[in-house]
Amino acid sequence: MSENDLISSLASESRSFAPSAEFSRQANAQPEIYAHAAANPEAFWAEQAHALTWHKPFTKTLDWSDAPFAKWFDDGELNVAYNCLDRHVENGLGERVALFFEGEPGDTQVFTYATLTEAVKRAANVLADLGVTAGDRVAIYLPMIPEAIISMLAVARIGAIHSVVFGGFSADSLATRIQDAEAKLVITADGGYRKGKASALKPAVDEALSGNACPSVQHVLVVQRTGQSVEWFETTDIWWHEAMNKASSEHTAQAFAAENPLFILYTSGTTGKPKGILHTSGGYLTQAAFTHRNIFDLKPETDIYWCTADVGWITGHSYVAYGPLANGATQVIYEGTPDAPHPGRWWEIIQKYGVTILYTAPTAIRSFMKLGRQIPDAFDLSTLRVLGSVGEPINPEAWMWYRDVIGGGSAPIVDTWWQTETGAIMISPLPGITHTKPGSAQVPMSGIAADVVDDHGHSVANGHGGYLVISEPWPSMLRGIWRDPERFNETYWSRFHGQYFAGDGAKKDADGDIWLLGRVDDVMNVSGHRLSTTEIESALVSHHWVAEAAVVGARDELTGQAVVAFVILRQDEIADAGSDADISKILRDHVAKEIGPIAKPRQIMVVAELPKTRSGKIMRRLLRDVAEDRPIGDVTTLADSSVMNIISGKIAAGAND
Ligand code: PRX
């Protein structure tokens, strides 16, 4: 949806839905929470931090003297894994289920807090035996299986730093991330199940490490998930199950400083190089746990929570691994795709486990909507009592469908805005308080200072749009970009003095509620995943056929945005390359190989020229007009205004894929 479409659709959006009196009465968060937090935000966060167990209590809450590098609870010490595991067992909750794992083929595993704690202790011993110590980096490249969570917690337990790389990324993307973080160990699997098939993972690790491309890596721990045959390198490779069987199940969690790094998670920025977003321990866990308890109204004794995100993304870190486990929740994790082996698989899982809280992405909701309500209607979804949305603006139609068809017309929807950088949810309704509006994230969380500002950084009045900023530090904020403090300053803190600039456009409606309008930079959002235009352009020009490439995010009904690429080919190289359609297929596959299938362009348009300003900057706005099949906008700043006629003429003639 273009910004203008969105703004006009907002203008007509006046519906709001109050929570039922019964829900409000029992809700964890009551209306006083806002005033209580606003009276003294630091004291409020200190109070929330006390929900964790500290080996050494903190005496200072926030140190912002070296802004924008924050320190929260700096002199406190804790162990993140202990907080997610051991303390629940010590509190007599060892028999409570922590994870219901549902494999795509239908195999299942159940971990209680006691058995999950034992597995993490063993894994911590395995890591220690392999020489991994506090501060070392461990890359995790796994499917959505229990070992992914066990690995993350084991790394955290010994004070090391994990860098989870989504299993859909290519060998090259994996190698870049391993190199940047100088990971000592890689944890992977032979493969995982996706779309009804065993899909290999280990070969990508082998390729990433080949030719000593990643000299920091000493070992590769391999989980056996599918049993498919793998190439084996005696000097580096170790089977996970063999190491786990040999390892002791005794392990005492040591205390680490609150600011001890917990993980790096790479995300796309506006340049070709992904940014290693760094998060630390005490503040991150405080906000992840607090938001999880209050935004989803978690009742750990009775709720069955399911967040459909993969651990390869920030949502899988904060709302699968850390928030829910710190809160002692019982959750479902699912390995596969929503349509395997049948399109009702998700609803079947909800029925089977009696899921009460579902947290998913608008793109998934839209794809279910397209298939029709008869599919979810065939299952009992009456246990659902809170629904969450994340990753991109949710269009009001999808929001209403989610509410009516999945939530039975009564479960509150929390549309949660946040980012890899923010670590935890920042803007969201609270389900027992907020009168929710379809399509809006609405309210900054208690203790969070978010605002919409104009070009000069001044707060806009209600009814106006601008840029989303966060004006005060928050506990789970990123502590920097791995080994690149300058980029951290430049990317987030230079646009508006003293305020964190999120890169999103937003608007305040007449009630002051916040509506997110999408990215204002060269970052695309495809199915809730961030992709950089520059990164895909670099992938395209790395193919010997391509002389120049420009990539834009075009509106897409299903995925929110889709990648559309315009390429100029080298005439000398493509003499026998075939038709535009053949070329397009090969280049799309090339991008999938370079970055990963998620980055594959929906369309590649072969053009003779690209629209540029006199200073040589590509005018993506005009290409977006072509990609979205709209009349071309203002071309007066183009160096050669006839270029757009040629491009749009060729596209209209259907000469492209
Ligand atoms: O543009 C916003 C969009 O996703 C971006 C953050 O992407 P990522 O770091 O990958 O994290 C996604 C999961 C937290 C934001 O800058 N975004 C995320 N949630 C929403 C959203 N846009 C609108 N509404 C949301 N609820």
PDB file of N, CA and C in Angstrom, residues 13 29 103 122 167 169-170 172 191 206 208 235 341 381 401 442 458 485 493 518-519 541 564 602 627 657:
ATOM      1  N   GLU A  13     -11.053   5.001   8.790  1.00  0.00           N
ATOM      2  CA  GLU A  13     -11.063   3.920   9.773  1.00  0.00           C
ATOM      3  C   GLU A  13     -11.451   4.469  11.135  1.00  0.00           C
ATOM      4  N   ALA A  29      -2.278  -6.313  33.000  1.00  0.00           N
ATOM      5  CA  ALA A  29      -2.008  -4.870  32.987  1.00  0.00           C
ATOM      6  C   ALA A  29      -3.311  -4.116  33.183  1.00  0.00           C
ATOM      7  N   GLY A 103       6.895 -31.415  14.922  1.00  0.00           N
ATOM      8  CA  GLY A 103       7.690 -31.469  13.698  1.00  0.00           C
ATOM      9  C   GLY A 103       6.773 -31.441  12.491  1.00  0.00           C
ATOM     10  N   ARG A 122      23.545 -29.891  29.719  1.00  0.00           N
ATOM     11  CA  ARG A 122      24.423 -30.761  28.916  1.00  0.00           C
ATOM     12  C   ARG A 122      25.057 -29.971  27.777  1.00  0.00           C
ATOM     13  N   GLY A 167      17.712 -20.190   8.751  1.00  0.00           N
ATOM     14  CA  GLY A 167      18.028 -21.338   7.903  1.00  0.00           C
ATOM     15  C   GLY A 167      17.743 -21.111   6.422  1.00  0.00           C
ATOM     16  N   PHE A 169      18.756 -18.516   4.792  1.00  0.00           N
ATOM     17  CA  PHE A 169      19.829 -17.739   4.165  1.00  0.00           C
ATOM     18  C   PHE A 169      20.816 -18.666   3.474  1.00  0.00           C
ATOM     19  N   SER A 170      21.441 -18.119   2.433  1.00  0.00           N
ATOM     20  CA  SER A 170      22.372 -18.900   1.622  1.00  0.00           C
ATOM     21  C   SER A 170      23.710 -19.085   2.323  1.00  0.00           C
ATOM     22  N   ASP A 172      26.533 -18.027   1.258  1.00  0.00           N
ATOM     23  CA  ASP A 172      27.272 -16.758   1.238  1.00  0.00           C
ATOM     24  C   ASP A 172      26.845 -15.855   2.389  1.00  0.00           C
ATOM     25  N   GLY A 191      19.571 -31.339   8.242  1.00  0.00           N
ATOM     26  CA  GLY A 191      18.525 -30.659   7.485  1.00  0.00           C
ATOM     27  C   GLY A 191      17.310 -30.474   8.360  1.00  0.00           C
ATOM     28  N   ASP A 206      29.013 -26.291   4.960  1.00  0.00           N
ATOM     29  CA  ASP A 206      30.252 -26.772   4.313  1.00  0.00           C
ATOM     30  C   ASP A 206      30.742 -25.761   3.286  1.00  0.00           C
ATOM     31  N   ALA A 208      30.015 -22.544   3.144  1.00  0.00           N
ATOM     32  CA  ALA A 208      30.434 -21.292   3.799  1.00  0.00           C
ATOM     33  C   ALA A 208      31.857 -21.405   4.343  1.00  0.00           C
ATOM     34  N   THR A 235      38.009 -33.292  11.102  1.00  0.00           N
ATOM     35  CA  THR A 235      38.703 -32.341  11.978  1.00  0.00           C
ATOM     36  C   THR A 235      37.760 -31.337  12.625  1.00  0.00           C
ATOM     37  N   PRO A 341       1.054 -30.950   6.005  1.00  0.00           N
ATOM     38  CA  PRO A 341       0.717 -31.482   4.683  1.00  0.00           C
ATOM     39  C   PRO A 341      -0.628 -30.976   4.151  1.00  0.00           C
ATOM     40  N   LEU A 381     -11.216 -23.465  17.414  1.00  0.00           N
ATOM     41  CA  LEU A 381     -10.243 -22.434  17.795  1.00  0.00           C
ATOM     42  C   LEU A 381     -10.731 -21.651  19.012  1.00  0.00           C
ATOM     43  N   TRP A 401     -10.545  -9.863   9.669  1.00  0.00           N
ATOM     44  CA  TRP A 401     -10.665 -11.297   9.399  1.00  0.00           C
ATOM     45  C   TRP A 401     -10.052 -12.093  10.551  1.00  0.00           C
ATOM     46  N   GLN A 442      -1.089   1.812  17.858  1.00  0.00           N
ATOM     47  CA  GLN A 442      -1.712   2.722  18.833  1.00  0.00           C
ATOM     48  C   GLN A 442      -0.863   3.363  19.918  1.00  0.00           C
ATOM     49  N   HIS A 458      10.397  18.054  15.456  1.00  0.00           N
ATOM     50  CA  HIS A 458       9.368  18.535  16.384  1.00  0.00           C
ATOM     51  C   HIS A 458       8.167  17.600  16.367  1.00  0.00           C
ATOM     52  N   PRO A 485      30.784   1.203  15.795  1.00  0.00           N
ATOM     53  CA  PRO A 485      30.094   2.253  16.563  1.00  0.00           C
ATOM     54  C   PRO A 485      29.704   3.450  15.702  1.00  0.00           C
ATOM     55  N   TRP A 493      21.069   7.766  15.233  1.00  0.00           N
ATOM     56  CA  TRP A 493      21.091   8.902  16.161  1.00  0.00           C
ATOM     57  C   TRP A 493      21.437  10.233  15.503  1.00  0.00           C
ATOM     58  N   GLY A 518       5.122   2.277   7.333  1.00  0.00           N
ATOM     59  CA  GLY A 518       6.153   1.599   6.538  1.00  0.00           C
ATOM     60  C   GLY A 518       7.470   2.353   6.575  1.00  0.00           C
ATOM     61  N   ARG A 519       8.478   1.747   5.964  1.00  0.00           N
ATOM     62  CA  ARG A 519       9.838   2.286   6.005  1.00  0.00           C
ATOM     63  C   ARG A 519       9.947   3.552   5.165  1.00  0.00           C
ATOM     64  N   VAL A 541      24.322  -7.396  -9.528  1.00  0.00           N
ATOM     65  CA  VAL A 541      25.478  -6.985 -10.337  1.00  0.00           C
ATOM     66  C   VAL A 541      26.655  -7.936 -10.183  1.00  0.00           C
ATOM     67  N   VAL A 564      11.069  -5.936  -6.657  1.00  0.00           N
ATOM     68  CA  VAL A 564      11.036  -5.794  -8.113  1.00  0.00           C
ATOM     69  C   VAL A 564      12.369  -5.188  -8.535  1.00  0.00           C
ATOM     70  N   ARG A 602      10.358 -10.766  -7.150  1.00  0.00           N
ATOM     71  CA  ARG A 602       9.103 -11.248  -7.740  1.00  0.00           C
ATOM     72  C   ARG A 602       9.181 -11.072  -9.255  1.00  0.00           C
ATOM     73  N   ALA A 627       6.601  -0.310 -11.123  1.00  0.00           N
ATOM     74  CA  ALA A 627       6.407  -1.632 -10.520  1.00  0.00           C
ATOM     75  C   ALA A 627       4.995  -1.785  -9.979  1.00  0.00           C
ATOM     76  N   ASP A 657       9.194 -10.420 -17.860  1.00  0.00           N
ATOM     77  CA  ASP A 657       8.691 -11.464 -16.970  1.00  0.00           C
ATOM     78  C   ASP A 657       7.650 -10.894 -16.013  1.00  0.00           C
TER      79      ASP A 657
END
